[in-house]
CSV table of C-alpha atoms in Angstrom, one decimal:
chain,number,residue,atom,x,y,z
K,144,UNK,CA,0.1,0.0,0.0
K,145,UNK,CA,2.0,3.2,-1.2
K,146,UNK,CA,1.0,6.9,-1.0
K,147,UNK,CA,0.2,8.5,-5.2
K,148,UNK,CA,2.7,11.0,-6.1
K,149,UNK,CA,-0.3,13.6,-5.3
K,150,UNK,CA,-0.4,12.8,-0.9
K,151,UNK,CA,3.5,12.3,-0.7
K,152,UNK,CA,3.5,15.2,-1.8
K,153,UNK,CA,1.1,16.3,0.7
K,154,UNK,CA,3.2,14.0,3.1
K,155,UNK,CA,6.9,15.8,2.6
K,156,UNK,CA,4.8,19.6,3.1
K,157,UNK,CA,3.3,18.8,5.9
K,158,UNK,CA,7.1,16.9,7.4
K,159,UNK,CA,8.6,20.2,6.5
K,160,UNK,CA,6.2,22.7,8.2
K,161,UNK,CA,5.6,21.0,10.9
K,162,UNK,CA,10.3,19.7,11.4
K,163,UNK,CA,10.1,23.9,11.5
K,164,UNK,CA,6.9,25.5,13.1
K,165,UNK,CA,5.4,22.6,15.0
K,166,UNK,CA,8.8,21.4,16.9
K,167,UNK,CA,8.4,20.2,20.6
K,168,UNK,CA,10.4,23.3,21.6
K,169,UNK,CA,8.4,25.8,19.2
K,170,UNK,CA,4.9,24.2,20.4
K,171,UNK,CA,4.7,21.9,23.4
K,172,UNK,CA,7.0,23.1,25.6
K,173,UNK,CA,6.3,26.5,24.9
K,174,UNK,CA,3.2,26.4,25.5
K,175,UNK,CA,3.3,24.5,28.5
K,176,UNK,CA,5.5,25.9,30.2
K,177,UNK,CA,3.5,29.4,30.1
K,178,UNK,CA,0.4,28.0,30.9
K,179,UNK,CA,-1.5,28.4,28.5
K,180,UNK,CA,-5.4,28.0,29.0
K,181,UNK,CA,-5.5,26.6,25.3
K,182,UNK,CA,-2.4,24.4,25.2
K,183,UNK,CA,-2.1,25.3,21.9
K,184,UNK,CA,-0.9,28.4,19.5
K,185,UNK,CA,-3.9,30.0,17.6
K,186,UNK,CA,-1.2,30.7,15.3
K,187,UNK,CA,-0.2,27.9,14.2
K,188,UNK,CA,-3.0,26.7,14.1
K,189,UNK,CA,-4.2,29.8,12.0
K,190,UNK,CA,-1.0,28.5,9.8
K,191,UNK,CA,-2.6,24.6,9.1
K,192,UNK,CA,-5.5,27.3,7.6
K,193,UNK,CA,-3.3,29.4,5.5
K,194,UNK,CA,-1.8,26.3,4.4
K,195,UNK,CA,-5.0,24.3,2.8
K,196,UNK,CA,-5.1,21.8,5.4
K,197,UNK,CA,-7.9,22.2,7.7
K,198,UNK,CA,-9.7,22.1,4.6
K,199,UNK,CA,-8.5,19.0,3.4
K,200,UNK,CA,-11.6,17.1,4.8
K,201,UNK,CA,-14.7,19.1,3.7
K,202,UNK,CA,-15.8,19.0,0.3
K,203,UNK,CA,-14.9,21.4,-3.2
K,204,UNK,CA,-18.7,23.2,-3.3
K,205,UNK,CA,-17.8,23.8,0.3
K,206,UNK,CA,-14.6,26.1,-0.4
K,207,UNK,CA,-12.4,23.0,0.8
K,208,UNK,CA,-10.4,20.5,-0.8
K,209,UNK,CA,-12.4,17.5,-1.2
K,210,UNK,CA,-9.9,15.1,-0.2
K,211,UNK,CA,-9.8,12.5,2.6
K,212,UNK,CA,-8.5,10.2,5.4
K,213,UNK,CA,-5.7,9.4,3.4
K,214,UNK,CA,-4.6,12.8,2.7
K,215,UNK,CA,-5.3,13.2,6.9
K,216,UNK,CA,-3.8,10.6,7.9
K,217,UNK,CA,-1.0,11.6,6.3
K,218,UNK,CA,-0.8,15.0,8.2
K,219,UNK,CA,-1.5,13.3,11.6
K,220,UNK,CA,1.9,10.8,11.5
K,221,UNK,CA,3.6,14.5,11.0
K,222,UNK,CA,1.7,16.0,13.6
K,223,UNK,CA,2.7,12.5,15.9
K,224,UNK,CA,5.8,12.7,14.8
K,225,UNK,CA,6.7,16.2,16.5
K,226,UNK,CA,4.6,16.3,19.5
K,227,UNK,CA,2.6,19.3,17.8
K,228,UNK,CA,-0.5,20.5,19.7
K,229,UNK,CA,-3.0,21.9,17.4
K,230,UNK,CA,-6.7,21.0,17.0
K,231,UNK,CA,-6.3,19.3,13.5
K,232,UNK,CA,-8.0,15.8,14.3
K,233,UNK,CA,-11.2,17.2,16.9
K,234,UNK,CA,-11.6,20.0,14.2
K,235,UNK,CA,-10.6,19.0,11.0
K,236,UNK,CA,-11.0,15.9,10.9
K,237,UNK,CA,-13.2,14.1,13.1
K,238,UNK,CA,-16.1,17.3,13.6
K,239,UNK,CA,-16.1,18.1,9.8
K,240,UNK,CA,-17.3,14.6,9.3
K,241,UNK,CA,-20.2,15.0,11.4
K,242,UNK,CA,-20.8,18.3,9.9
K,243,UNK,CA,-20.3,17.4,6.6
K,244,UNK,CA,-23.8,17.2,4.2
K,245,UNK,CA,-25.9,19.9,7.3
K,246,UNK,CA,-26.5,22.8,6.8
K,247,UNK,CA,-24.5,23.7,10.0
K,248,UNK,CA,-21.9,22.8,8.3
K,249,UNK,CA,-22.2,25.6,5.6
K,250,UNK,CA,-23.1,27.7,8.9
K,251,UNK,CA,-19.1,26.8,10.7
K,252,UNK,CA,-16.5,25.3,7.3
K,253,UNK,CA,-15.2,28.9,7.2
K,254,UNK,CA,-14.6,29.1,9.6
K,255,UNK,CA,-12.9,26.0,10.2
K,256,UNK,CA,-10.9,26.5,6.7
K,257,UNK,CA,-9.2,30.0,8.2
K,258,UNK,CA,-8.0,28.6,11.4
K,259,UNK,CA,-10.2,31.1,13.4
K,260,UNK,CA,-13.1,28.2,15.1
K,261,UNK,CA,-12.2,25.1,16.7
K,262,UNK,CA,-14.5,22.7,17.5
K,263,UNK,CA,-15.0,20.0,19.5
K,264,UNK,CA,-16.9,16.5,20.5
K,265,UNK,CA,-18.4,16.1,24.1
K,266,UNK,CA,-19.0,12.1,23.8
K,267,UNK,CA,-18.6,10.5,26.8
K,268,UNK,CA,-20.3,10.3,30.4
K,269,UNK,CA,-18.4,7.8,31.7
K,270,UNK,CA,-15.3,6.7,32.1
K,271,UNK,CA,-14.6,5.2,30.0
K,272,UNK,CA,-15.2,5.1,25.7
K,273,UNK,CA,-18.4,4.7,25.6
K,274,UNK,CA,-20.8,5.9,22.7
K,275,UNK,CA,-23.6,3.9,22.7
K,276,UNK,CA,-24.4,3.9,26.2
K,277,UNK,CA,-24.6,7.9,26.0
K,278,UNK,CA,-27.5,8.8,29.1
K,279,UNK,CA,-27.3,12.6,28.5
K,280,UNK,CA,-31.1,13.9,28.1
K,281,UNK,CA,-32.1,16.3,25.3
K,282,UNK,CA,-35.7,17.6,26.2
K,283,UNK,CA,-38.3,18.6,23.4
K,284,UNK,CA,-39.0,22.5,24.2
K,285,UNK,CA,-41.3,24.5,21.5
K,286,UNK,CA,-39.7,23.5,18.7
K,287,UNK,CA,-35.9,22.4,19.9
K,288,UNK,CA,-35.2,21.0,22.9
K,289,UNK,CA,-32.5,21.1,26.3
K,290,UNK,CA,-30.0,20.0,27.6
K,291,UNK,CA,-29.0,18.4,31.1
K,292,UNK,CA,-25.9,16.1,32.2
K,293,UNK,CA,-22.2,16.0,31.7
K,294,UNK,CA,-20.2,15.0,29.6
K,295,UNK,CA,-16.1,14.4,30.4
K,296,UNK,CA,-13.0,14.0,28.6
K,297,UNK,CA,-14.1,16.7,25.9
K,298,UNK,CA,-10.9,17.9,24.3
K,299,UNK,CA,-10.2,21.5,23.4
K,300,UNK,CA,-13.5,21.6,25.5
K,301,UNK,CA,-13.4,25.0,26.3
K,302,UNK,CA,-11.4,26.0,23.8
K,303,UNK,CA,-14.3,25.0,21.2
K,304,UNK,CA,-16.2,27.8,19.5
K,305,UNK,CA,-19.1,25.3,18.3
K,306,UNK,CA,-19.2,22.1,20.9
K,307,UNK,CA,-20.4,18.9,18.9
K,308,UNK,CA,-23.0,16.9,22.0
K,309,UNK,CA,-24.2,13.4,21.4
K,310,UNK,CA,-27.9,13.2,23.4
K,311,UNK,CA,-31.1,10.9,23.6
K,312,UNK,CA,-34.1,12.1,23.2
K,313,UNK,CA,-35.8,8.0,22.5
K,314,UNK,CA,-34.4,4.5,23.7
K,315,UNK,CA,-31.8,4.1,26.6
K,316,UNK,CA,-28.8,4.3,26.7
K,317,UNK,CA,-27.1,1.0,25.0
K,318,UNK,CA,-29.1,1.7,22.2
K,319,UNK,CA,-27.8,4.0,19.6
K,320,UNK,CA,-31.2,4.6,18.2
K,321,UNK,CA,-32.2,7.9,19.9
K,322,UNK,CA,-29.4,9.6,20.2
K,323,UNK,CA,-29.1,12.6,18.5
K,324,UNK,CA,-26.2,15.1,17.4
K,325,UNK,CA,-26.7,18.6,18.9
K,326,UNK,CA,-24.2,22.1,17.9
K,327,UNK,CA,-23.5,23.7,21.0
K,328,UNK,CA,-21.7,27.6,20.8
K,329,UNK,CA,-19.4,28.0,23.8
K,330,UNK,CA,-21.3,31.2,25.1
K,331,UNK,CA,-24.5,28.4,25.5
K,332,UNK,CA,-26.6,30.1,28.4
K,333,UNK,CA,-27.0,27.1,31.5
K,334,UNK,CA,-23.1,25.9,30.0
K,335,UNK,CA,-20.3,25.9,32.3
K,336,UNK,CA,-17.4,24.2,31.7
K,337,UNK,CA,-14.1,23.0,33.8
K,338,UNK,CA,-11.0,22.8,32.0
K,339,UNK,CA,-8.5,20.3,32.8
K,340,UNK,CA,-5.1,19.9,32.1
K,341,UNK,CA,-4.6,15.8,30.9
K,342,UNK,CA,-1.3,14.2,30.9
K,343,UNK,CA,0.6,15.4,27.9
K,344,UNK,CA,-0.5,18.8,28.7
K,345,UNK,CA,-3.3,18.9,26.5
K,346,UNK,CA,-6.4,20.4,27.7
K,347,UNK,CA,-9.0,18.8,28.0
K,348,UNK,CA,-13.1,20.2,30.1
K,349,UNK,CA,-15.7,18.4,31.9
K,350,UNK,CA,-18.6,20.5,30.1
K,351,UNK,CA,-22.0,20.2,32.9
K,352,UNK,CA,-25.3,21.3,31.1
K,353,UNK,CA,-27.5,22.6,32.7
K,354,UNK,CA,-30.8,23.0,30.6
K,355,UNK,CA,-29.5,24.8,28.1
K,356,UNK,CA,-31.7,25.5,25.3
K,357,UNK,CA,-31.1,24.8,21.8
K,358,UNK,CA,-33.5,25.7,18.8
K,359,UNK,CA,-34.2,22.8,16.3
K,360,UNK,CA,-31.6,23.5,13.9
K,361,UNK,CA,-28.7,23.2,16.2
K,362,UNK,CA,-30.1,19.5,15.3
K,363,UNK,CA,-26.7,17.8,13.3
K,364,UNK,CA,-29.2,15.3,10.8
K,365,UNK,CA,-32.4,13.9,12.1
K,366,UNK,CA,-33.5,13.6,15.6
K,367,UNK,CA,-33.6,10.3,17.4
K,368,UNK,CA,-30.8,9.7,14.2
K,369,UNK,CA,-27.1,11.6,15.6
K,370,UNK,CA,-25.9,7.6,15.5
K,371,UNK,CA,-25.2,7.9,12.0
K,372,UNK,CA,-23.1,11.8,11.9
K,373,UNK,CA,-22.0,10.8,15.1
K,374,UNK,CA,-20.4,7.1,14.0
K,375,UNK,CA,-19.2,9.2,11.0
K,376,UNK,CA,-16.4,11.3,13.0
K,377,UNK,CA,-15.6,8.5,15.5
K,378,UNK,CA,-14.8,6.3,12.3
K,379,UNK,CA,-13.3,9.4,10.8
K,380,UNK,CA,-11.5,10.3,14.4
K,381,UNK,CA,-9.9,6.7,15.4
K,382,UNK,CA,-8.8,6.2,11.6
K,383,UNK,CA,-6.9,9.9,12.3
K,384,UNK,CA,-5.7,9.5,15.7
K,385,UNK,CA,-4.3,6.1,14.7
K,386,UNK,CA,-2.7,8.0,12.0
K,387,UNK,CA,-0.8,9.9,15.4
K,388,UNK,CA,-0.2,6.9,16.9
K,389,UNK,CA,1.8,6.0,13.2
K,390,UNK,CA,3.6,9.6,14.1
K,391,UNK,CA,4.0,9.3,18.1
K,392,UNK,CA,5.6,5.3,17.5
K,393,UNK,CA,8.3,6.5,14.4
K,394,UNK,CA,9.0,9.9,16.2
K,395,UNK,CA,10.0,8.1,19.5
K,396,UNK,CA,12.1,5.4,18.0
K,397,UNK,CA,13.5,8.0,15.4
K,398,UNK,CA,14.4,9.8,18.7
K,399,UNK,CA,15.9,6.4,20.4
K,400,UNK,CA,18.0,5.3,17.5
K,401,UNK,CA,20.1,8.3,16.9
K,402,UNK,CA,20.6,7.9,21.1
K,403,UNK,CA,21.6,4.6,19.8
K,404,UNK,CA,24.5,6.2,17.8
K,405,UNK,CA,25.9,8.2,20.1
K,406,UNK,CA,25.6,7.6,23.6
K,407,UNK,CA,29.0,5.3,24.4
K,408,UNK,CA,28.6,2.3,27.3
K,409,UNK,CA,31.5,0.4,28.4
K,410,UNK,CA,34.1,1.1,25.4
K,411,UNK,CA,31.1,0.5,22.2
K,412,UNK,CA,28.6,2.5,21.2
K,413,UNK,CA,25.3,0.9,22.3
K,414,UNK,CA,23.9,0.7,19.4
K,415,UNK,CA,27.4,-2.4,18.5
K,416,UNK,CA,25.3,-4.2,21.5
K,417,UNK,CA,22.7,-7.0,20.2
K,418,UNK,CA,20.3,-6.8,22.2
K,419,UNK,CA,19.1,-3.7,21.3
K,420,UNK,CA,19.6,-3.9,17.6
K,421,UNK,CA,17.0,-6.8,17.9
K,422,UNK,CA,14.4,-4.7,20.2
K,423,UNK,CA,15.4,-2.1,17.6
K,424,UNK,CA,14.8,-3.9,14.3
K,425,UNK,CA,11.5,-5.7,16.2
K,426,UNK,CA,10.1,-2.0,17.0
K,427,UNK,CA,10.7,-0.9,12.6
K,428,UNK,CA,8.9,-3.5,11.9
K,429,UNK,CA,5.7,-3.5,14.3
K,430,UNK,CA,5.7,0.2,13.5
K,431,UNK,CA,5.7,-1.1,10.4
K,432,UNK,CA,2.7,-2.8,10.2
K,433,UNK,CA,0.8,0.1,13.0
K,434,UNK,CA,0.9,2.2,10.1
K,435,UNK,CA,0.0,0.0,7.2
K,436,UNK,CA,-3.0,-1.4,9.3
K,437,UNK,CA,-3.6,3.2,9.7
K,438,UNK,CA,-3.0,3.5,5.8
K,439,UNK,CA,-5.7,0.7,4.9
K,440,UNK,CA,-8.3,1.8,7.2
K,441,UNK,CA,-8.5,5.4,6.2
K,442,UNK,CA,-8.2,3.6,2.4
K,443,UNK,CA,-11.4,2.1,3.4
K,444,UNK,CA,-13.8,5.1,4.9
K,445,UNK,CA,-13.1,6.5,1.6
K,446,UNK,CA,-14.2,4.2,-0.2
K,447,UNK,CA,-17.2,3.7,2.0
K,448,UNK,CA,-16.5,0.0,2.5
K,449,UNK,CA,-18.9,-1.5,4.9
K,450,UNK,CA,-15.3,-3.3,6.5
K,451,UNK,CA,-14.1,0.6,7.1
K,452,UNK,CA,-15.6,0.6,10.9
K,453,UNK,CA,-13.4,-3.3,11.5
K,454,UNK,CA,-10.0,-1.5,9.7
K,455,UNK,CA,-10.4,1.3,11.9
K,456,UNK,CA,-10.3,-0.5,14.5
K,457,UNK,CA,-7.8,-2.6,14.1
K,458,UNK,CA,-6.3,-0.1,13.2
K,459,UNK,CA,-6.8,2.0,16.4
K,460,UNK,CA,-5.9,-1.3,18.8
K,461,UNK,CA,-2.5,-1.5,17.2
K,462,UNK,CA,-1.6,2.4,16.5
K,463,UNK,CA,-2.0,2.0,20.7
K,464,UNK,CA,0.3,-1.1,22.0
K,465,UNK,CA,3.3,0.4,18.6
K,466,UNK,CA,3.1,3.2,20.3
K,467,UNK,CA,3.2,1.7,23.4
K,468,UNK,CA,5.7,-0.2,23.2
K,469,UNK,CA,7.6,2.5,21.2
K,470,UNK,CA,8.1,4.8,23.7
K,471,UNK,CA,8.9,2.1,26.5
K,472,UNK,CA,11.4,0.8,24.0
K,473,UNK,CA,12.9,4.5,23.8
K,474,UNK,CA,12.7,5.2,27.3
K,475,UNK,CA,14.6,2.5,28.5
K,476,UNK,CA,17.5,2.4,26.6
K,477,UNK,CA,18.1,6.1,27.4
K,478,UNK,CA,18.4,5.0,30.5
K,479,UNK,CA,17.8,7.9,33.5
K,480,UNK,CA,18.4,10.4,31.2
K,481,UNK,CA,15.7,9.2,29.9
K,482,UNK,CA,12.8,10.0,32.6
K,483,UNK,CA,14.3,13.8,33.7
K,484,UNK,CA,11.8,16.5,32.2
K,485,UNK,CA,14.7,17.8,30.1
K,486,UNK,CA,15.1,14.8,28.4
K,487,UNK,CA,12.0,15.2,24.9
K,488,UNK,CA,11.5,10.8,25.3
K,489,UNK,CA,8.7,10.9,28.0
K,490,UNK,CA,7.0,14.0,26.0
K,491,UNK,CA,6.4,10.8,23.8
K,492,UNK,CA,5.3,7.9,26.6
K,493,UNK,CA,2.3,11.1,27.7
K,494,UNK,CA,1.2,12.3,25.0
K,495,UNK,CA,0.9,8.5,23.8
K,496,UNK,CA,-0.8,7.4,27.2
K,497,UNK,CA,-3.7,10.6,26.4
K,498,UNK,CA,-4.2,9.9,23.0
K,499,UNK,CA,-4.5,5.9,22.9
K,500,UNK,CA,-7.4,6.7,25.3
K,501,UNK,CA,-9.1,8.7,22.8
K,502,UNK,CA,-12.0,7.2,20.9
K,503,UNK,CA,-11.6,4.1,23.0
K,504,UNK,CA,-9.1,3.2,24.2
K,505,UNK,CA,-7.2,-0.5,23.0
K,506,UNK,CA,-9.3,-3.0,25.1
K,507,UNK,CA,-12.5,-1.4,23.3
K,508,UNK,CA,-10.7,-1.7,20.2
K,509,UNK,CA,-9.9,-5.0,20.7
K,510,UNK,CA,-13.4,-5.7,21.6
K,511,UNK,CA,-15.3,-4.0,19.5
K,512,UNK,CA,-13.1,-5.9,16.5
K,513,UNK,CA,-14.5,-9.3,18.1
K,514,UNK,CA,-17.9,-8.3,18.1
K,515,UNK,CA,-17.8,-6.6,14.3
K,516,UNK,CA,-16.0,-9.8,13.4
K,517,UNK,CA,-19.0,-12.2,14.2
K,518,UNK,CA,-17.0,-14.0,17.8
């Protein structure tokens, strides 16, 4: 599975841009050490827009590039490689897929394209990712609805101009039917936001809805039929997260291999020790498998293949486990320095810990693979 010439050109553009402007020193450490409430730079987000990256998943009819999950994954791998904090995954990929074809999309796409708008997905309510278990209530009121309940682990929730909220208008928790997706603006009356710093210094939020009143136009898709746009968002987000995890693994591996070529022990470069060579070779193979899985998931999504849902879970589970292996090996092979904040290798471990849980951890997706496969 190879990239086309255009996709390879996009990869090279993203790689050069992020290796220059999206570095750990310029972005992640800077925003962390200045205690930024957003955890990312809005100027860099606008640069994404200027380069056209924010429009990858937006249809050409709405001013975007009309590309797909493969191209988004190409960019996300480079974001992961550099640990670049940005709303690209949640806004330009997941939220855009949810909004596609809706009146809300026409409203919010221009701001996303320019890098002026940030979107967030408010899905999870419990300790673990379980969108089917949505229990938050949306009650009819006049020609609209009122939302009551709480959401957590809402990435960029305190920075978002738009929050896509899954709520139940019918049925019971555990059922996909009866879920409706709503577009809620950040200044909605009755919405309380608690900003929280995650392990990797990125920001998520706990949202509390106290009879938040919305009109009928806030519905994304159909009433009681929100599972369709939500599934599009989740599948795109999972495939994208898999690609970013591959980038995290590759970045950690590259840093570790470079260290093996420089560090001496007992008068020899530690990269000459066969045991470490075997571990590095094994990790290389695992990263290539994860990259192939992520690319296949993206290709199936773009093709509208019914196997895409299964493959996105395969890719997310495999990429998460591979990234965990990469960062663990990286910290161990760096020795004591790998445990210090001064060295960047530990930052890869922190990002892996957060990204692996986003849109479902490896256990969630392993179970999902078994269910979708009929086991």
